[in-house]
Amino acid sequence: HFDFAFLALHGPYGEDGNIQGLLEWYNIPYSGSGVLPSAIGINKMVQKKLMLNAGFKGPISVNISKNDWLTTTDTNTLFATLKNKIGFPMVIKAPYQGSSIGITVLAKDDTSAFIQAINRAFFRHQIAKAAWGQMSLEQKIVYIKLLVDIREGIGMPVVCGTQQINHPEQLMQFVEQQFAAGQETILLESLDNEEEIIIESFIQGKEFSCIVIQDEAGKSMALPPTEIVKGNQFFDYRSKYLPGMSRKVTPINLPIAQIENIRKECERLFDVLSFNVYARIDGFINEHGEVFLNDPNTTSGMMPSSFFFHQAAEIGFNPSQFLTYIIRTSIAERIKTGKKTFQLKQLLEELDHSIADMHTTTTHRTKVGVIMGGFSSERHISVESGRNIYEKLASSTKYEPVPIFLTGNESEHLMYVMPINIMLKDNADDIKEKVQNAHLIEKHPVIKTIMQEANALTAKYVGNAITEPFQINYERLSTMIDAVFIALHGRPGEDGAVQQQLEKYHIPYNGSGIKSSQISINKFTTNKILRENGVLVANHALVQKKDYLNNAEKVVAFVESNFNYPIIAKPADDGCSSAVKKIKSKAAFEAYCKIMFGIEPKDGSASSKILGLSYNEEFPQKDYFLIEDLVSKDNATHFLEVTGGMLTKFNNDGSISYEIFEPSETLATGDVLSLEEKFLAGEGQNITPARFSTNAAIQKQIATEVKATLEKVARIINVEGYCRIDAFVRIFENNKVETVVIEINSLPGMTPATCIFHQTAINGYRPYNFIDNILQYGIERVKKNTILQ
């Protein structure tokens, strides 16, 4: 069914030689290292021995077997011995896991915390009846949720004695039953656990990560090492994979000689461990310039801004080009095994011809300016969306994407065409700093050196590329591209402002037109129009800053006489999720007003504490905001929150048809869905299709009714191209359905994890096909308007 297997698997079975061995058995070429280096790469104990023998510096280290731990009668003595030998902080880790799973950094002299960390590394957890009995139902649910999350606890399935438990709800019932039967403690173990763990000293210094690749002659070459500036002391799972949890500085901020020493040591370790194709090697450098390498990985995270793409971009590779290079190098490595060499050489020759054709083909590709960033509270998610659109278009033969960063303010849009290395910086604020100060920053000498070393590779795979950012305006943009994909959320973008400028220069774009965008961005106006047209919406009102400043008590009295707590408060004229809060009391309402209207600062103020705002949480300040009833179940038998996507197409007669996708059911961990839960992998859950009924016929009937309401809403507001509509659905005993519309997103999030891609997949669209349809509609719309004019 396929010529090549690209491995994007982490941890046991994925990067430990298991899948590699299976693929070799079936003579299927695959990416990355072979069986032996993969087995070494997952085994931290073997790594340590090989590294020690090769003269690499390492931390003080002690191994403890599970049998020794379970038979230890005096944990205080054991802890005292480790404190004397290792000191604080000490790192307690599981040796056969990836992505920092099962690792704890113990920084304090606390025996109970030490026992908990050891058990976590062994994937064991004990629950005491006394502690369980003191928890509320909500606290118990959170406890179980964290326990079965592999990032925080021991994962699922778990075993207790001989009983295997496969589901969190089943585990909750089991715990309740055991304690009701008189058990005082319950010991749970993950089905996949460790038999021996490592305890080692924490290395103080700058933390870095370095991707090492092979050139076409098989020589190892380290890319520019990245310094990891963390929000936490430890670069854990969330810090690695969620935007904003850590910051990347490339190359690491050190003297050139020390950076080159890091590169040299990473290359040496790559060779010592017999790694192939590529690897990610993590480590520390202390104040004396000593390099400690502690975590060589034969695979790497491949999120849009992961080290893998981030460092390759510094020498000119875009993600598609770098993946092509990885595939080509992997095939060459598989040839060295002496298996199926004739077929593999043929495959390599075909690929080389295709790579050469990229530089010689004269086929015109449609140039698409992908505009990302913006200046709203959703600018970071906009960058994630823009990167995803860019990467999908860059891997096609039809489109040539041009990454464009937009910043400025509502009166002046500042736009910059940017190189790939800047597009893949951490977030919108980092990108803004780089594009606006590019003329002040000279390319780092180490980057220049690596670019020279990689010159043969980039000449083969990259070709012409943008190397420095430059500023443009809409008029110049019109001379550079054939169409625009607006990957902006909130203002500007969803408010018609960008569309107005693009139409001025007859530039095709995705999504709704000016008038429709101006309506849908304003939730108050949208709700008013929908209600007038018979669509159910929540009872709502605007709260004005001038009214609150003039007479705060009068505003509170109005709210409390027309609404019942809890209520929802949110910006009325911006994108989704930022500053959306469930207000449960008068104090919380007043606190929301004070933060929203700039009466108190959002960081560190009394009102911030009342609202429970996290540090640096995005909370735009406005002159007015929307309040509305909290939509609840009422007397319905089933109640759920959904989001439904759609796509528009032109019919032969010029009219528009709507393809309404199966809505997704959205599950929030808190009071409201956060930006992260909506758009980032591993955060929140979207179930597609939504679970309206367990009866197939009734499920279809209800889904049809809900989709009909969503289409009606889109037609009322004259949505074009595509959109996402959020709503609540009440289902009553007689299967009567009420769909209460919350908001329309005329430029929905297009991150890899967003549920609109789940919905389109059910209808047979791959992500690229969906994006292609969106762009084609925008291009066709301009052609039709030109003919009409």
Coordinates of N, CA, C and O in Angstrom, one line a residue, residues 587-705:
A587 N -19.4 40.0 43.2 CA -18.0 40.4 43.3 C -17.2 40.0 42.1 O -16.3 40.8 41.6
A588 N -17.5 38.9 41.5 CA -16.9 38.4 40.2 C -17.2 39.4 39.1 O -16.4 39.7 38.2
F589 N -18.5 39.8 39.0 CA -18.9 40.7 38.0 C -18.2 42.0 38.1 O -17.7 42.6 37.1
E590 N -18.1 42.5 39.3 CA -17.4 43.8 39.5 C -15.9 43.7 39.1 O -15.3 44.6 38.5
A591 N -15.3 42.5 39.5 CA -13.9 42.3 39.2 C -13.7 42.2 37.7 O -12.7 42.8 37.1
Y592 N -14.6 41.6 37.0 CA -14.6 41.5 35.5 C -14.6 42.9 34.9 O -13.8 43.2 34.0
C593 N -15.5 43.7 35.4 CA -15.6 45.1 34.9 C -14.3 45.9 35.1 O -13.9 46.6 34.2
K594 N -13.8 45.7 36.3 CA -12.5 46.5 36.6 C -11.4 46.1 35.7 O -10.6 46.9 35.3
I595 N -11.2 44.8 35.4 CA -10.2 44.3 34.5 C -10.5 44.7 33.1 O -9.6 45.3 32.4
M596 N -11.7 44.4 32.6 CA -12.0 44.7 31.2 C -11.9 46.2 30.9 O -11.5 46.6 29.8
F597 N -12.3 47.1 31.9 CA -12.3 48.5 31.6 C -11.0 49.2 32.1 O -10.9 50.4 32.0
G598 N -10.0 48.4 32.5 CA -8.7 49.0 32.8 C -8.7 49.7 34.1 O -7.7 50.5 34.3
I599 N -9.6 49.5 35.0 CA -9.6 50.2 36.3 C -8.6 49.5 37.2 O -7.9 50.2 38.0
E600 N -8.4 48.2 37.1 CA -7.3 47.5 37.8 C -6.5 46.7 36.8 O -7.0 46.3 35.7
P601 N -5.2 46.5 37.0 CA -4.4 45.7 36.1 C -4.8 44.3 36.2 O -5.3 43.8 37.2
K602 N -4.5 43.6 35.0 CA -5.0 42.1 35.0 C -4.0 41.2 35.7 O -4.3 40.1 36.0
D603 N -2.7 41.7 35.9 CA -1.8 40.9 36.6 C -1.6 41.4 38.0 O -1.2 42.5 38.3
G604 N -1.9 40.5 39.0 CA -1.5 40.8 40.4 C -2.5 41.6 41.2 O -2.3 41.8 42.4
S605 N -3.6 42.0 40.6 CA -4.6 42.8 41.3 C -5.6 42.0 42.1 O -5.7 40.8 41.8
A606 N -6.4 42.6 42.9 CA -7.4 41.9 43.7 C -8.5 41.3 42.8 O -8.9 40.2 43.0
S607 N -8.8 42.1 41.8 CA -9.9 41.6 40.8 C -9.3 40.4 40.0 O -10.1 39.5 39.7
S608 N -8.1 40.4 39.7 CA -7.4 39.3 39.0 C -7.5 38.0 39.8 O -7.8 37.0 39.3
K609 N -7.3 38.1 41.1 CA -7.4 37.0 42.0 C -8.8 36.4 42.1 O -9.1 35.2 42.1
I610 N -9.8 37.4 42.2 CA -11.2 37.0 42.2 C -11.6 36.2 41.0 O -12.3 35.2 41.1
L611 N -11.1 36.6 39.8 CA -11.4 35.9 38.5 C -10.6 34.7 38.3 O -10.8 33.9 37.4
G612 N -9.5 34.5 39.1 CA -8.6 33.4 39.0 C -7.8 33.4 37.7 O -7.5 32.4 37.1
L613 N -7.4 34.6 37.3 CA -6.6 34.8 36.1 C -5.2 34.2 36.3 O -4.6 34.5 37.3
S614 N -4.7 33.5 35.3 CA -3.4 33.0 35.4 C -2.4 34.1 35.0 O -2.8 35.0 34.3
Y615 N -1.1 33.9 35.3 CA -0.1 34.9 35.0 C 0.0 35.1 33.5 O 0.0 34.1 32.8
N616 N 0.0 36.3 33.0 CA 0.1 36.6 31.6 C -1.0 36.1 30.7 O -0.9 36.0 29.5
E617 N -2.2 35.8 31.4 CA -3.3 35.4 30.6 C -3.8 36.5 29.7 O -3.9 37.7 30.1
E618 N -4.2 36.2 28.4 CA -4.7 37.2 27.5 C -6.0 37.6 27.9 O -7.0 36.8 28.1
F619 N -6.2 38.9 28.1 CA -7.5 39.5 28.6 C -7.6 40.9 27.9 O -7.2 41.9 28.5
P620 N -8.1 41.0 26.7 CA -8.2 42.3 26.0 C -9.1 43.3 26.8 O -10.1 42.9 27.4
Q621 N -8.7 44.5 26.8 CA -9.5 45.6 27.4 C -10.3 46.3 26.4 O -9.8 46.7 25.4
K622 N -11.6 46.5 26.7 CA -12.6 47.1 25.8 C -13.4 48.1 26.5 O -13.4 48.2 27.7
D623 N -14.1 48.9 25.7 CA -15.0 49.9 26.2 C -16.4 49.3 26.5 O -17.3 50.0 27.0
Y624 N -16.6 48.1 26.1 CA -17.9 47.5 26.4 C -17.7 45.9 26.3 O -16.8 45.5 25.7
F625 N -18.6 45.2 26.9 CA -18.5 43.7 26.8 C -20.0 43.2 26.8 O -20.9 43.9 27.2
L626 N -20.1 41.9 26.5 CA -21.4 41.2 26.4 C -21.6 40.4 27.6 O -20.7 39.7 28.1
I627 N -22.8 40.4 28.2 CA -23.2 39.4 29.2 C -24.4 38.7 28.6 O -25.2 39.2 27.9
E628 N -24.5 37.4 29.0 CA -25.6 36.6 28.5 C -25.9 35.5 29.5 O -25.0 35.1 30.3
D629 N -27.1 35.0 29.4 CA -27.5 33.9 30.3 C -26.6 32.7 30.1 O -26.2 32.4 28.9
L630 N -26.3 32.0 31.1 CA -25.6 30.7 31.0 C -26.6 29.7 30.4 O -27.6 29.4 31.1
V631 N -26.4 29.2 29.2 CA -27.3 28.3 28.6 C -27.1 26.9 29.4 O -26.0 26.4 29.5
S632 N -28.2 26.4 29.9 CA -28.2 25.2 30.7 C -29.1 24.1 30.2 O -29.9 24.3 29.2
K633 N -29.1 23.0 30.8 CA -29.9 21.8 30.4 C -31.4 22.1 30.5 O -32.2 21.6 29.7
D634 N -31.8 22.9 31.5 CA -33.2 23.1 31.8 C -33.9 21.7 32.0 O -33.4 20.9 32.7
N635 N -35.0 21.5 31.4 CA -35.7 20.2 31.6 C -35.5 19.2 30.4 O -36.2 18.3 30.2
A636 N -34.4 19.4 29.7 CA -34.0 18.5 28.6 C -33.5 17.2 29.1 O -33.0 17.1 30.2
T637 N -33.6 16.1 28.3 CA -33.0 14.8 28.8 C -31.6 14.7 28.4 O -30.8 13.9 29.0
H638 N -31.1 15.5 27.4 CA -29.7 15.4 27.0 C -29.3 16.8 26.6 O -30.1 17.6 26.0
F639 N -28.1 17.2 26.9 CA -27.6 18.6 26.7 C -26.1 18.5 26.4 O -25.4 17.9 27.1
L640 N -25.7 19.2 25.3 CA -24.3 19.2 24.9 C -24.0 20.5 24.2 O -24.8 21.1 23.6
E641 N -22.7 20.8 24.2 CA -22.1 21.9 23.4 C -21.5 21.4 22.1 O -20.8 20.4 22.2
V642 N -21.8 22.0 21.0 CA -21.3 21.5 19.7 C -20.7 22.7 19.0 O -20.9 23.9 19.2
T643 N -19.9 22.3 18.0 CA -19.4 23.3 17.0 C -19.5 22.6 15.6 O -19.1 21.5 15.5
G644 N -20.0 23.4 14.7 CA -20.3 22.8 13.4 C -19.6 23.6 12.3 O -19.8 24.8 12.2
G645 N -18.9 23.0 11.4 CA -18.2 23.6 10.3 C -19.0 23.4 9.0 O -19.8 22.6 8.9
M646 N -18.6 24.3 8.0 CA -19.3 24.2 6.7 C -18.4 24.8 5.6 O -17.4 25.5 5.9
L647 N -18.8 24.4 4.4 CA -18.0 24.9 3.2 C -19.0 25.3 2.2 O -20.0 24.7 2.0
T648 N -18.7 26.4 1.5 CA -19.6 26.9 0.4 C -19.0 26.7 -0.9 O -17.8 26.7 -1.1
K649 N -19.9 26.4 -1.9 CA -19.5 26.2 -3.3 C -20.5 27.0 -4.2 O -21.6 27.2 -3.8
F650 N -20.0 27.3 -5.4 CA -20.9 27.9 -6.4 C -21.6 26.9 -7.2 O -21.0 25.9 -7.7
N651 N -22.9 27.1 -7.4 CA -23.6 26.2 -8.3 C -23.5 26.7 -9.7 O -23.0 27.8 -9.9
N652 N -24.0 26.0 -10.7 CA -23.8 26.4 -12.1 C -24.5 27.7 -12.4 O -24.1 28.5 -13.2
D653 N -25.6 28.0 -11.6 CA -26.4 29.2 -11.9 C -25.8 30.4 -11.1 O -26.4 31.5 -11.1
G654 N -24.7 30.2 -10.4 CA -24.1 31.3 -9.6 C -24.5 31.4 -8.2 O -23.9 32.2 -7.4
S655 N -25.6 30.6 -7.8 CA -26.0 30.6 -6.4 C -25.0 29.8 -5.6 O -24.1 29.1 -6.1
I656 N -25.2 30.0 -4.2 CA -24.2 29.3 -3.3 C -24.9 28.1 -2.6 O -26.1 28.2 -2.2
S657 N -24.2 27.0 -2.6 CA -24.7 25.8 -1.8 C -23.8 25.7 -0.6 O -22.6 26.0 -0.6
Y658 N -24.4 25.2 0.5 CA -23.6 24.9 1.7 C -23.5 23.5 2.0 O -24.5 22.7 2.0
E659 N -22.2 23.0 2.2 CA -22.0 21.7 2.7 C -21.8 21.7 4.2 O -20.8 22.3 4.7
I660 N -22.7 21.2 4.9 CA -22.7 21.3 6.4 C -22.1 20.0 6.9 O -22.6 18.9 6.6
F661 N -21.0 20.1 7.7 CA -20.3 18.9 8.2 C -21.0 18.4 9.5 O -21.7 19.2 10.1
E662 N -20.7 17.2 9.8 CA -21.2 16.7 11.1 C -20.6 17.5 12.3 O -19.4 17.6 12.4
P663 N -21.5 18.0 13.1 CA -21.0 18.8 14.3 C -20.1 18.0 15.2 O -20.3 16.8 15.3
S664 N -19.2 18.6 15.9 CA -18.4 18.0 16.9 C -19.0 18.4 18.3 O -19.4 19.5 18.5
E665 N -18.9 17.4 19.2 CA -19.2 17.7 20.6 C -18.0 18.2 21.3 O -16.9 17.6 21.2
T666 N -18.0 19.3 22.0 CA -16.9 19.9 22.6 C -17.0 19.7 24.2 O -18.0 20.0 24.8
L667 N -15.9 19.3 24.8 CA -15.9 19.0 26.2 C -14.8 19.9 26.9 O -13.6 19.9 26.5
A668 N -15.2 20.8 27.8 CA -14.3 21.7 28.5 C -13.9 21.1 29.8 O -14.7 20.4 30.5
T669 N -12.6 21.4 30.2 CA -12.2 20.9 31.5 C -12.6 21.9 32.6 O -12.7 21.6 33.8
G670 N -12.8 23.2 32.2 CA -13.2 24.2 33.1 C -14.6 24.7 32.8 O -15.4 24.1 32.3
D671 N -14.9 26.0 33.2 CA -16.2 26.6 33.0 C -16.5 26.8 31.6 O -17.6 26.7 31.1
V672 N -15.4 27.2 30.8 CA -15.6 27.5 29.4 C -14.4 26.9 28.6 O -13.4 26.7 29.2
L673 N -14.6 26.7 27.3 CA -13.6 26.2 26.5 C -12.4 27.2 26.4 O -12.7 28.4 26.1
S674 N -11.2 26.8 26.6 CA -10.1 27.7 26.5 C -9.6 27.6 25.0 O -9.9 26.8 24.3
L675 N -8.7 28.6 24.7 CA -8.1 28.6 23.4 C -7.3 27.3 23.1 O -7.4 26.8 22.0
E676 N -6.6 26.9 24.1 CA -5.8 25.7 24.0 C -6.6 24.5 23.7 O -6.3 23.6 22.9
E677 N -7.8 24.4 24.5 CA -8.7 23.2 24.3 C -9.3 23.2 22.9 O -9.6 22.2 22.3
K678 N -9.5 24.4 22.3 CA -10.1 24.4 21.0 C -9.1 24.1 19.9 O -9.5 23.5 18.9
F679 N -7.8 24.5 20.1 CA -6.9 24.4 18.9 C -5.7 23.6 19.0 O -5.0 23.4 18.0
L680 N -5.3 23.2 20.2 CA -4.0 22.5 20.4 C -4.2 21.0 20.7 O -5.0 20.6 21.5
A681 N -3.3 20.2 20.1 CA -3.3 18.8 20.3 C -3.1 18.4 21.8 O -2.2 19.0 22.4
G682 N -3.9 17.5 22.3 CA -3.7 17.0 23.7 C -4.3 17.9 24.7 O -4.3 17.6 25.9
E683 N -5.0 19.0 24.3 CA -5.7 19.8 25.2 C -7.2 19.8 24.9 O -7.6 20.2 23.8
G684 N -8.0 19.3 25.8 CA -9.4 19.2 25.6 C -9.8 18.1 24.7 O -9.0 17.4 24.1
Q685 N -11.1 17.9 24.5 CA -11.6 16.8 23.7 C -12.7 17.3 22.8 O -13.6 18.0 23.2
N686 N -12.6 16.9 21.5 CA -13.7 17.1 20.5 C -14.1 15.7 20.0 O -13.3 15.0 19.5
I687 N -15.4 15.4 20.2 CA -15.9 14.1 19.7 C -16.7 14.3 18.5 O -17.7 15.1 18.5
T688 N -16.3 13.7 17.4 CA -16.9 13.9 16.1 C -17.3 12.6 15.5 O -16.5 11.7 15.4
P689 N -18.6 12.4 15.2 CA -19.7 13.4 15.3 C -20.2 13.5 16.7 O -19.9 12.6 17.5
A690 N -20.9 14.6 17.0 CA -21.5 14.8 18.4 C -22.4 13.6 18.7 O -23.1 13.1 17.9
R691 N -22.5 13.3 20.0 CA -23.3 12.2 20.5 C -24.7 12.6 20.9 O -25.0 12.9 22.0
F692 N -25.5 12.8 19.9 CA -26.9 13.2 20.1 C -27.8 12.1 20.7 O -28.7 12.3 21.5
S693 N -27.6 10.8 20.2 CA -28.4 9.7 20.7 C -27.6 8.4 20.5 O -26.8 8.3 19.6
T694 N -27.9 7.4 21.3 CA -27.3 6.1 21.1 C -28.1 5.3 20.0 O -27.6 4.3 19.5
N695 N -29.3 5.8 19.6 CA -30.1 5.2 18.6 C -29.7 5.8 17.2 O -29.8 7.0 17.0
A696 N -29.3 4.9 16.3 CA -28.7 5.4 15.0 C -29.7 6.3 14.2 O -29.3 7.3 13.7
A697 N -31.0 5.9 14.2 CA -32.0 6.6 13.4 C -32.2 8.0 14.1 O -32.3 9.0 13.4
I698 N -32.3 8.0 15.4 CA -32.6 9.2 16.1 C -31.4 10.2 16.0 O -31.5 11.4 15.8
Q699 N -30.2 9.6 16.1 CA -28.9 10.3 15.9 C -28.9 11.1 14.6 O -28.6 12.3 14.5
K700 N -29.3 10.4 13.5 CA -29.3 11.0 12.2 C -30.4 12.1 12.1 O -30.1 13.1 11.6
Q701 N -31.5 11.8 12.7 CA -32.6 12.8 12.7 C -32.2 14.1 13.4 O -32.4 15.2 12.9
I702 N -31.6 13.9 14.6 CA -31.2 15.1 15.4 C -30.1 15.9 14.7 O -30.1 17.1 14.6
A703 N -29.1 15.1 14.2 CA -28.0 15.8 13.5 C -28.5 16.5 12.3 O -28.0 17.7 12.0
T704 N -29.5 16.0 11.6 CA -30.0 16.7 10.4 C -30.7 18.0 10.8 O -30.5 19.1 10.2
E705 N -31.4 18.0 11.9 CA -32.1 19.2 12.4 C -31.1 20.2 12.9 O -31.2 21.4 12.6

